[in-house]
Short mmCIF file of C-alpha atoms in Angstrom, two decimals:
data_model
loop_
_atom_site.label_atom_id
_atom_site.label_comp_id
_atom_site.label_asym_id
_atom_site.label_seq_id
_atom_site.Cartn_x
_atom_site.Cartn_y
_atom_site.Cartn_z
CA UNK A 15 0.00 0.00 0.00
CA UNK A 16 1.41 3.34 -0.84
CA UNK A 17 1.53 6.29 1.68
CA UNK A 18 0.64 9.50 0.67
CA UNK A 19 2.50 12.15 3.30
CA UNK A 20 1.31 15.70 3.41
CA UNK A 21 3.31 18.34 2.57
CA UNK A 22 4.45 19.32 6.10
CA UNK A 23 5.61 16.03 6.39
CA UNK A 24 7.82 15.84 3.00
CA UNK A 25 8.89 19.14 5.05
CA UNK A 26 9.98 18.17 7.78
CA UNK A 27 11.47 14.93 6.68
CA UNK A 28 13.68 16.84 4.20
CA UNK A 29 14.74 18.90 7.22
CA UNK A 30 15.52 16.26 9.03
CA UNK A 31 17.78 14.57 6.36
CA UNK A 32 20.01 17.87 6.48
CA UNK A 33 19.98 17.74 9.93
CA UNK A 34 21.11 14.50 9.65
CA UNK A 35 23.78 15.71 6.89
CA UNK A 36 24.88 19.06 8.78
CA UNK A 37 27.66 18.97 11.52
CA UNK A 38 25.99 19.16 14.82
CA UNK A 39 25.06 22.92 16.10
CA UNK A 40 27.27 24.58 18.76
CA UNK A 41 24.57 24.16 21.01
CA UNK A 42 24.46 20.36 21.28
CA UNK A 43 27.68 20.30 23.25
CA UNK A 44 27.30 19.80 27.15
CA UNK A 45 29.47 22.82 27.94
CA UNK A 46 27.55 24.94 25.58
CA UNK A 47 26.95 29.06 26.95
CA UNK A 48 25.52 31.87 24.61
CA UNK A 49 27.71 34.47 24.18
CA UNK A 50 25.03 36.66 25.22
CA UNK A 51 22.06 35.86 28.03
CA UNK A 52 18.99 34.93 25.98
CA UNK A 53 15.88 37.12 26.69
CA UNK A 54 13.00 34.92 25.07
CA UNK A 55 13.37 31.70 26.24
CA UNK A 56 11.20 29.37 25.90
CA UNK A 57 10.94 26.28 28.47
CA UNK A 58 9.24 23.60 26.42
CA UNK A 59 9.63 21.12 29.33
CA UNK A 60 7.99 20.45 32.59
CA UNK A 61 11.96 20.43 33.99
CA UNK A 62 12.91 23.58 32.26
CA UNK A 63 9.86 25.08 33.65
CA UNK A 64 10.21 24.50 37.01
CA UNK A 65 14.04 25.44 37.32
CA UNK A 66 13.50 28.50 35.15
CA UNK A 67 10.97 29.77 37.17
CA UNK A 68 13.19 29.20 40.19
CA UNK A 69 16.50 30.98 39.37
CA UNK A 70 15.05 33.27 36.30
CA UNK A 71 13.15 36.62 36.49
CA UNK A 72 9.72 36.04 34.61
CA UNK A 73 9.85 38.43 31.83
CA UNK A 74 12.73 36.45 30.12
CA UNK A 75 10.74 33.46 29.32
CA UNK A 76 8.73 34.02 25.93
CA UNK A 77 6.69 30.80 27.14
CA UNK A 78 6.78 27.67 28.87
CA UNK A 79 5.05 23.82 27.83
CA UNK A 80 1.17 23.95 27.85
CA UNK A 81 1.40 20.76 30.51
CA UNK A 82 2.89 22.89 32.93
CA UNK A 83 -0.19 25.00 33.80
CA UNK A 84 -2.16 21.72 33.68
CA UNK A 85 -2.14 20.26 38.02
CA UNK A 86 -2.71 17.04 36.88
CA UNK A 87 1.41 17.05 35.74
CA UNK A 88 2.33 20.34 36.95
CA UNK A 89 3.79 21.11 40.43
CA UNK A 90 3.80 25.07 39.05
CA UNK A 91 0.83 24.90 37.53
CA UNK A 92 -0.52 27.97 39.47
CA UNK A 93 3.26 29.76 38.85
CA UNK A 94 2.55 29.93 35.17
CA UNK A 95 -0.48 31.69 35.06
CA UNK A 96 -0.01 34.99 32.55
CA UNK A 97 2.72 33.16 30.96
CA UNK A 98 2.19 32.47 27.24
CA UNK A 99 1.41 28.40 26.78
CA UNK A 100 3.36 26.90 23.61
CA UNK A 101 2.09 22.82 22.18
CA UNK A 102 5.39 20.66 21.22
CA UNK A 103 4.86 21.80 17.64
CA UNK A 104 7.99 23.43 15.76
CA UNK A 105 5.41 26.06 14.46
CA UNK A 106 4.10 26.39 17.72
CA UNK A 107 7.60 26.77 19.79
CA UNK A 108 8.53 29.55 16.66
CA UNK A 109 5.54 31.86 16.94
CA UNK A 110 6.64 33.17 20.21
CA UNK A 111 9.91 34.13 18.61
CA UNK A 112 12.62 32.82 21.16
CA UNK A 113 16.40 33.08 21.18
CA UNK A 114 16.60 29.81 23.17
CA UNK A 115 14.37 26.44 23.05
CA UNK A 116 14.64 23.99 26.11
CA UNK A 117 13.71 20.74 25.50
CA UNK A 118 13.91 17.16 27.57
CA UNK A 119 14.97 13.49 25.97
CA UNK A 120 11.39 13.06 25.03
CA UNK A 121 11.11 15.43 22.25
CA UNK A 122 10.85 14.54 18.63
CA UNK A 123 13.80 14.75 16.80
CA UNK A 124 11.40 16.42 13.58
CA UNK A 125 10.82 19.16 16.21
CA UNK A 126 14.25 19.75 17.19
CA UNK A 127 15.80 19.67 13.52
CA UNK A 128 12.90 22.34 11.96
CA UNK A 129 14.19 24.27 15.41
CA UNK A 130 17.79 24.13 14.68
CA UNK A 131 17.02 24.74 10.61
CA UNK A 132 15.63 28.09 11.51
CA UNK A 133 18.60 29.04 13.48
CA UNK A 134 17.52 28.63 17.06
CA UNK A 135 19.50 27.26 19.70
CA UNK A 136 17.89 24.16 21.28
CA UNK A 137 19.15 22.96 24.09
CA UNK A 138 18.05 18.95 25.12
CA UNK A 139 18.07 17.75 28.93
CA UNK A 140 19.26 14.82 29.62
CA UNK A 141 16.92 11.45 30.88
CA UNK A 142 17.45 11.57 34.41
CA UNK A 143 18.35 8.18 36.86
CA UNK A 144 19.47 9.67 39.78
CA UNK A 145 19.71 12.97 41.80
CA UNK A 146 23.30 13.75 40.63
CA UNK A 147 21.73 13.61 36.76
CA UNK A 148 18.96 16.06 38.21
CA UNK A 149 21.52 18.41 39.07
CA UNK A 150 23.65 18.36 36.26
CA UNK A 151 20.42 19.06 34.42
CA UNK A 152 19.86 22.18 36.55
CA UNK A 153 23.48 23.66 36.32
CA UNK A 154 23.20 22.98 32.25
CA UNK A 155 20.27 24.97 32.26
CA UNK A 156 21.52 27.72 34.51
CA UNK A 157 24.63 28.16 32.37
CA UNK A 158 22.70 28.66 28.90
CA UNK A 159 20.70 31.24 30.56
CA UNK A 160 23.90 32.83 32.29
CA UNK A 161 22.66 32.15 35.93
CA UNK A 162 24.90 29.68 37.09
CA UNK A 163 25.17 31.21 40.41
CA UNK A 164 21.76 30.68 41.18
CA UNK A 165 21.67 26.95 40.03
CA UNK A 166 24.05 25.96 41.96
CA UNK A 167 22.29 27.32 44.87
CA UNK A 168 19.29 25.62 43.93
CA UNK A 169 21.35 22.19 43.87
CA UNK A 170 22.82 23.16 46.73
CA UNK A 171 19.44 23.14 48.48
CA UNK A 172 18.21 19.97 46.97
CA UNK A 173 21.67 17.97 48.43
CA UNK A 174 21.20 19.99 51.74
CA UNK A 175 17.38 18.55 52.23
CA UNK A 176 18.96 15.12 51.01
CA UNK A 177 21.58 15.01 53.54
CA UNK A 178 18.72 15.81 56.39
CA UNK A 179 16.36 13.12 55.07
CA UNK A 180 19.73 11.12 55.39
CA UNK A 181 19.60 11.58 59.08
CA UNK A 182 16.58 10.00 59.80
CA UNK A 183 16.95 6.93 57.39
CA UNK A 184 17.63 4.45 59.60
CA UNK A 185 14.39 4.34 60.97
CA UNK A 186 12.62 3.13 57.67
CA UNK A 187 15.81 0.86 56.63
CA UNK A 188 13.63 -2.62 57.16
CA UNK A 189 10.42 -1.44 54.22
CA UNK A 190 10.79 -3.21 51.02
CA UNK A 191 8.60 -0.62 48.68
CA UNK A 192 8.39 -0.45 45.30
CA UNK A 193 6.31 0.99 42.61
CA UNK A 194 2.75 -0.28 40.93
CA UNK A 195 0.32 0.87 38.18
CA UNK A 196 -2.56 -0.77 36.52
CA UNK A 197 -0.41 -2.67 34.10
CA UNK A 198 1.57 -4.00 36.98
CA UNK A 199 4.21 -1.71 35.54
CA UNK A 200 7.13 -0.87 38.14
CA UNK A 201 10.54 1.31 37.84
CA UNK A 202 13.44 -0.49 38.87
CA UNK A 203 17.43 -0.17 39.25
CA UNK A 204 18.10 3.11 37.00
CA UNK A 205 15.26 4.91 37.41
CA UNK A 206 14.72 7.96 39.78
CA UNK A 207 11.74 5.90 41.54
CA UNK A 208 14.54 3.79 42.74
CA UNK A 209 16.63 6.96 43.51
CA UNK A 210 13.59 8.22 45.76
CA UNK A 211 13.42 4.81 47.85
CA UNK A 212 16.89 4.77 48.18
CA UNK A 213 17.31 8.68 49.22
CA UNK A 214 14.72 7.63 51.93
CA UNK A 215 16.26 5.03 53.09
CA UNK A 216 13.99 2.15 52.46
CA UNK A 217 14.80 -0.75 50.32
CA UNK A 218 13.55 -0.94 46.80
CA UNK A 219 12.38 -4.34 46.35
CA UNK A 220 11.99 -4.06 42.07
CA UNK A 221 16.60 -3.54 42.54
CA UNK A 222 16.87 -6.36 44.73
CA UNK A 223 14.43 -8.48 42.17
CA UNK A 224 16.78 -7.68 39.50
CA UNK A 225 14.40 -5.09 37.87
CA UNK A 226 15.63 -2.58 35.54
CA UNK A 227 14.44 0.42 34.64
CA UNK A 228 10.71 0.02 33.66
CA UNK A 229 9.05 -3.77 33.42
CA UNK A 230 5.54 -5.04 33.63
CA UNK A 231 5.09 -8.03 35.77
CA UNK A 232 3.37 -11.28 36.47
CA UNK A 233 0.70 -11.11 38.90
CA UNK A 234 2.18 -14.49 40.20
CA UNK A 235 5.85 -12.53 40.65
CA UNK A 236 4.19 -9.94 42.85
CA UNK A 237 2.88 -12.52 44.88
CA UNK A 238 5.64 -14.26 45.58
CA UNK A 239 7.68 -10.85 46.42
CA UNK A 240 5.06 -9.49 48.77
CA UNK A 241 6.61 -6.06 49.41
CA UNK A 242 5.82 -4.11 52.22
CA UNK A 243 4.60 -1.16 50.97
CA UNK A 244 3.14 -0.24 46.98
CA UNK A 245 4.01 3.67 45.94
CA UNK A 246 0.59 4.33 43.12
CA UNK A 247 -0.09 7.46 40.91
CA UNK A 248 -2.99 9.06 42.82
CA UNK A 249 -4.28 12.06 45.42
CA UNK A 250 -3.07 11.32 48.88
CA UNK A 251 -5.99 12.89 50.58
CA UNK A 252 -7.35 9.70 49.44
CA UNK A 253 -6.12 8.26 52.45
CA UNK A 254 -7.12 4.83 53.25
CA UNK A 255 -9.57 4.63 49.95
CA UNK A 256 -7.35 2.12 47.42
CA UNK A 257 -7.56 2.89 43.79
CA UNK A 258 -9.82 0.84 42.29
CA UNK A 259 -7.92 -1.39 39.84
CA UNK A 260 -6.45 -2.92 42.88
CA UNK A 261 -9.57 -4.38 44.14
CA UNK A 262 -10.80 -5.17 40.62
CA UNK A 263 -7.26 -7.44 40.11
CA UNK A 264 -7.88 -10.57 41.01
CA UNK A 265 -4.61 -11.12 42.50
CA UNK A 266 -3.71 -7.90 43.81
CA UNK A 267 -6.16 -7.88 47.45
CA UNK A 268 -3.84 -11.05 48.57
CA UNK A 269 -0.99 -9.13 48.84
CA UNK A 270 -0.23 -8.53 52.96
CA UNK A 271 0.78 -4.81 52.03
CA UNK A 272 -2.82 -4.34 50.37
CA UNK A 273 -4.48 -6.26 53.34
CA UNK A 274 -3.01 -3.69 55.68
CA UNK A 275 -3.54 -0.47 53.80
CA UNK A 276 0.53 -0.25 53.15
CA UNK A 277 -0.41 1.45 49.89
CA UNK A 278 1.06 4.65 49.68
CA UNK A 279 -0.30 7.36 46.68
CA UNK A 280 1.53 9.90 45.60
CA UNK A 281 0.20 13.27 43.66
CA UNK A 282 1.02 12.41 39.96
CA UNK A 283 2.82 15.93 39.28
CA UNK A 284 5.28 14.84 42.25
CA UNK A 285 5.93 11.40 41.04
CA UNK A 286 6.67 12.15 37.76
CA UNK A 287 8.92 15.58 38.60
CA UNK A 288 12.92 15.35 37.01
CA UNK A 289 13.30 18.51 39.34
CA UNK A 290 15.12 19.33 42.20
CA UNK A 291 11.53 19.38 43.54
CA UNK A 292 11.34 15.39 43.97
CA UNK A 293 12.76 15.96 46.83
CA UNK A 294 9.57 16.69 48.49
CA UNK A 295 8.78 12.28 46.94
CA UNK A 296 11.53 11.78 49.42
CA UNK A 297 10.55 13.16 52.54
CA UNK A 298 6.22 12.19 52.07
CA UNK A 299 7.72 8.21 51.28
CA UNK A 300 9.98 8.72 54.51
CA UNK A 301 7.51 10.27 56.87
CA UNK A 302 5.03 7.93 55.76
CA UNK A 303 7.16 4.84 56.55
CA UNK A 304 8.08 6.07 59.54
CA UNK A 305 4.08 6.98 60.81
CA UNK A 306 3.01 3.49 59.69
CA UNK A 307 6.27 1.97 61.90
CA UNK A 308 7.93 -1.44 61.61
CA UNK A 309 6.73 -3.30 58.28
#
């Protein structure tokens, strides 16, 4: 069967072939800093949002991701409003006329190559696995808007609340926690769900399975495991009320954790966060643990 592709698509895959063919921008090296401090930026990222609007004055960001004034993924959701709200599109990201583009891992590589053809300088986060990858994200981002002074005191603060929640690990050491969705998806070793647990001081039991960074498992598996606690996606004023695809599993109610309401939700903006702001995941899993006791 032939394909018949619209013009913006013979567009932008001819742009992307020269991209491909081009020697990579300046701006797609690590150590990259504009000559000059960029005055329409545009954070096209949940990350880039929230550390902009940290350690940058407001009226140098020409717009910011339309996610981030959404609650349901936004920890600033309220901090955007009167900013201007840019889609992923190229055309989109363009009409607001910035001088710098920040971007996470996630975004297509059509939209950064129509970016780069027009001349603007895109800058890409890396995936994060771990809070030392969170902070080389911030200090990256402070130096391409020239305020590297104030990431590093933003980092500085995130490892400072770290080494307090540090303190007070030992007393949630014993908990075997790990992560659960509908799918009976979980994050394992490299993944910053795994950095969370660990920062807290429990034990993640997806690592000591053998669990990499994202697998669905066997109902069967879980069973066996039987960790002592299950981290979901939901609204913790929920409180005792489980989400209702556990009780519809079949398997799920037999676990010991579920039987003694050891099933811990977490806002979805704060579980999903690659800012310095996860932090906060930290210190609800550890003073959760350490209300509910010995496991």
């Amino acid at each position: 069967m032939r394909v018949r592709l619209r013009p913006l698509a013979w567009c932008s895959l001819a742009v992307c072939s020269l991209a491909a063919c081009a020697p990579p921008p300046p701006w797609a090296t690590a150590d990259w800093r504009p000559a000059n401090a960029p005055q329409r930026i545009v954070a096209a990222s949940l990350l880039s949002t929230e550390v902009l609007l940290e350690i940058l004055p407001r009226e140098r960001l020409a717009g910011v991701h339309v996610l981030a004034a959404d609650p349901r993924f936004s920890l600033v959701a309220g901090d955007v409003q009167g900013l201007p709200l840019v889609g992923a599109e190229a055309e989109q990201l363009l009409a607001v006329r910035p001088d710098l583009v920040l971007c996470d891992a996630y975004t297509r590589p059509e939209t950064l190559a129509l970016l780069s053809s027009a001349a603007v300088p895109v800058v890409v986060t890396a995936d994060p696995a771990s809070f030392d990858d969170i902070a080389a994200n911030v200090q990256r981002i402070g130096r391409v808007v020239h305020r590297e002074a104030e990431a590093v005191a933003m980092v500085a603060r995130m490892h400072e609340r770290l080494r307090a929640l540090a303190a007070d690990a030992q007393a949630v050491a014993a908990w075997r926690v790990m992560n659960l969705d509908g799918g009976l998806h979980t994050y394992g070793r490299g993944s910053l769900f795994a950095a969370v647990v660990a920062a807290a001081g429990a034990r993640s039991e997806a690592v000591e399975r053998g669990v990499g960074p994202f697998r669905k498992l066997a109902a069967e598996a879980l069973l066996g495991w039987q960790p002592d606690a299950i981290v979901v996606n939901g609204d913790p004023q929920d409180g005792a009320n489980l989400p209702v695809w556990i009780g519809q599993h079949p398997a799920l109610p037999l676990l010991r954790c579920v039987e003694r309401q050891r099933v811990l939700p977490v806002h979805g903006a704060l579980f999903n966060t690659t800012s310095p702001r996860l932090v906060a995941a930290v210190e609800f899993l550890q003073q959760s643990l350490r209300r509910w006791g010995q496991p």
